Coordinates of C-alpha atoms in Angstrom, one line a residue:
M29 CA 0.2 0.0 0.0
S30 CA 1.6 3.4 -1.2
R31 CA 2.4 6.0 1.8
I32 CA -0.5 8.4 -0.1
K33 CA -3.4 5.7 0.7
K34 CA -1.8 5.1 4.3
E35 CA -2.3 9.1 4.9
N36 CA -5.8 9.7 3.5
I37 CA -7.1 6.3 5.6
L38 CA -5.6 7.8 8.6
L39 CA -7.1 11.2 7.7
L40 CA -10.1 9.6 7.2
G41 CA -10.2 7.9 10.1
A42 CA -9.6 10.9 12.5
I43 CA -12.4 12.9 10.8
F44 CA -14.9 10.0 10.7
A45 CA -14.2 8.6 14.8
P46 CA -15.0 11.8 16.7
L47 CA -18.2 12.0 14.3
I48 CA -18.9 8.3 15.1
L49 CA -18.6 8.8 18.6
I50 CA -20.8 12.1 19.1
G51 CA -23.1 10.1 16.9
Y52 CA -23.3 7.4 19.7
F53 CA -23.5 9.9 22.5
L54 CA -26.4 11.6 20.7
F55 CA -28.2 8.8 19.6
K56 CA -27.8 6.0 22.5
P57 CA -30.9 8.1 24.7
L58 CA -33.3 7.5 21.3
F59 CA -31.9 4.0 21.4
Y60 CA -33.0 3.7 25.1
T61 CA -36.3 5.5 24.9
A62 CA -37.3 3.4 22.0
T63 CA -36.2 0.2 23.8
S64 CA -37.7 0.3 27.1
D65 CA -41.2 0.2 28.1
D66 CA -42.7 3.4 29.6
P67 CA -43.3 3.3 33.5
Q68 CA -46.6 1.7 35.1
Y69 CA -46.6 2.8 38.6
D70 CA -46.9 6.1 39.6
L71 CA -44.3 7.6 42.5
L72 CA -45.1 9.5 45.5
F73 CA -42.7 12.2 46.8
S74 CA -42.5 15.2 49.3
A75 CA -40.8 18.5 49.2
R76 CA -40.0 21.5 50.9
S77 CA -40.8 25.0 49.7
Y78 CA -37.9 27.7 49.9
S79 CA -40.4 30.2 51.0
E80 CA -40.4 31.5 54.6
Q81 CA -41.1 30.0 57.6
G82 CA -44.3 30.1 59.3
P83 CA -45.6 31.0 62.5
D84 CA -47.8 27.7 63.2
G85 CA -45.8 26.1 66.3
I86 CA -44.6 23.0 64.2
T87 CA -40.8 22.3 64.5
S88 CA -41.2 19.5 61.6
Y89 CA -43.5 17.5 59.4
T90 CA -42.6 13.9 58.8
F91 CA -43.8 11.2 56.4
K92 CA -43.8 7.8 58.1
A93 CA -44.7 4.5 56.0
K94 CA -46.3 2.0 58.0
G95 CA -46.8 -1.0 56.3
Q96 CA -48.0 0.1 53.1
R97 CA -49.6 3.3 54.0
L98 CA -48.1 6.8 54.1
S99 CA -48.9 9.4 56.9
L100 CA -48.2 12.6 58.0
I101 CA -46.5 13.3 61.3
A102 CA -46.1 17.0 63.0
H103 CA -44.1 17.5 65.6
E104 CA -44.7 20.1 68.1
A105 CA -41.9 23.0 68.5
K106 CA -40.0 23.4 71.7
E107 CA -38.9 26.8 73.0
G108 CA -35.9 27.6 71.0
E109 CA -36.8 25.6 67.9
K110 CA -37.1 26.6 64.2
V111 CA -40.7 26.5 63.4
Y112 CA -42.4 25.4 59.7
A113 CA -45.7 26.7 57.8
T114 CA -47.9 23.6 56.6
S115 CA -47.6 25.6 53.4
D116 CA -43.4 25.0 52.9
I117 CA -44.3 21.3 53.0
F118 CA -46.1 19.8 50.0
L119 CA -46.8 16.2 48.9
F120 CA -46.6 15.1 45.0
R121 CA -47.4 12.0 42.9
F122 CA -45.8 11.6 39.8
D123 CA -48.6 10.4 37.3
A124 CA -46.6 7.8 35.3
K125 CA -49.0 8.0 32.1
T126 CA -48.8 11.5 31.6
Q127 CA -45.6 12.0 33.1
K128 CA -46.6 15.2 34.9
V129 CA -46.6 16.0 38.7
V130 CA -49.4 16.5 40.2
S131 CA -49.9 18.2 43.9
I132 CA -51.8 16.2 46.8
P133 CA -53.5 18.8 49.0
F134 CA -53.4 18.1 52.4
D135 CA -55.1 20.0 55.4
A136 CA -52.5 20.1 58.8
T137 CA -54.8 21.7 60.8
L138 CA -56.9 18.6 61.0
P139 CA -54.7 16.1 63.2
K140 CA -56.3 12.4 62.7
K141 CA -54.5 11.2 66.3
E142 CA -52.4 12.1 68.8
L143 CA -49.2 9.9 68.9
T144 CA -47.5 11.4 72.3
A145 CA -48.3 14.7 74.3
H146 CA -45.9 17.0 71.2
S147 CA -46.7 14.8 68.0
W148 CA -50.0 14.1 66.1
V149 CA -50.9 12.0 63.0
I150 CA -52.5 14.3 60.3
D151 CA -54.9 12.6 57.7
I152 CA -54.8 12.9 54.4
P153 CA -57.5 11.7 52.6
E154 CA -56.7 11.6 49.0
I155 CA -53.8 9.0 50.1
E156 CA -55.9 7.1 52.4
D157 CA -56.4 4.2 50.0
Y158 CA -52.8 4.3 48.1
V159 CA -51.4 0.5 48.7
L160 CA -47.2 1.7 48.5
T161 CA -44.4 -0.5 47.9
L162 CA -41.3 1.6 49.7
K163 CA -38.4 -0.2 47.6
K164 CA -36.6 2.0 45.4
I165 CA -37.4 -0.3 42.5
A166 CA -40.8 -0.2 41.0
P167 CA -42.2 -3.6 40.1
D168 CA -41.9 -2.8 36.6
G169 CA -38.2 -2.0 37.1
Y170 CA -37.7 1.7 36.8
K171 CA -35.7 3.0 39.8
Y172 CA -36.0 6.0 41.6
A173 CA -32.4 8.1 41.6
R174 CA -31.2 11.7 41.7
Q175 CA -29.1 13.1 38.6
R176 CA -26.7 16.2 40.0
H177 CA -26.7 19.0 37.0
S178 CA -24.9 22.2 37.6
R179 CA -26.5 25.8 37.2
M180 CA -23.5 27.8 35.7
V181 CA -23.3 31.3 37.5
L182 CA -21.1 33.7 36.1
F183 CA -19.3 31.0 33.2
D184 CA -18.8 28.5 36.5
L185 CA -16.9 30.7 38.6
F186 CA -20.0 30.4 41.4
D187 CA -20.9 26.5 39.8
T188 CA -24.0 25.0 41.9
A189 CA -24.8 21.8 42.0
T190 CA -28.5 20.9 42.4
P191 CA -29.8 17.3 42.4
T192 CA -33.3 16.6 40.1
P193 CA -35.3 13.6 40.8
I194 CA -35.3 10.9 37.9
I195 CA -36.6 7.3 37.3
K196 CA -34.5 5.1 35.3
K197 CA -34.9 1.2 33.5
D198 CA -32.0 0.1 31.1
G199 CA -30.3 3.4 30.4
R200 CA -33.6 5.3 29.9
R201 CA -33.9 8.4 31.9
I202 CA -37.3 10.4 33.0
V203 CA -37.0 13.4 34.5
I204 CA -39.5 14.1 37.1
P205 CA -40.7 17.9 36.4
I206 CA -40.2 19.4 39.6
D207 CA -38.3 23.2 39.8
S208 CA -35.6 22.4 41.6
R209 CA -34.9 25.9 42.2
R210 CA -38.6 26.4 44.5
F211 CA -38.3 22.8 46.2
S212 CA -35.6 21.4 48.6
N213 CA -35.6 18.4 50.5
I214 CA -37.1 15.9 47.7
R215 CA -38.1 12.8 49.3
F216 CA -39.1 9.4 47.7
H217 CA -42.0 7.8 49.8
G218 CA -42.5 5.0 47.6
W219 CA -44.4 3.8 44.2
I220 CA -48.3 3.1 44.2
L221 CA -49.3 -0.1 43.6
R222 CA -52.9 0.6 43.9
K223 CA -54.9 3.7 44.3

């Protein structure tokens, strides 16, 4: 093989190898989207808003799973502790069919039953009949995870990374559309097996 042919082959390889790699990384997500089934189970999660703290005398709200049910526990503030408003905490359902986030309303002023002298269970009627699995992996194979992405502030001088909730399966990633600039402390509570 002549020297000119070898140089041409090397030149073609140097040009097309990066293009093939770029094409692979661009089309890989499309391949996984086409070959993976759509999610079948809704996801239940909560988040806290970045808004101001409130004066309702509650130091914390905790979602607790008992068996396959979820309940909200409120803890009364002791002297000197920070307090939160009920408007600061939100419960959401990620609808698998529409791939949208649906807010689940609840009234934290209506206690269901007292646990101790300083804590009580809050009734959330909309999720009363939900049957959950607390495993991170749903029966259809989708897994809840967090994906960190950065928001470059002032040309990457002050880089801030925020976790975005996603569900993934076999390389396919579906971003849960919640504004991570408005909500923090996003917590997974389970996959809804039955409503």
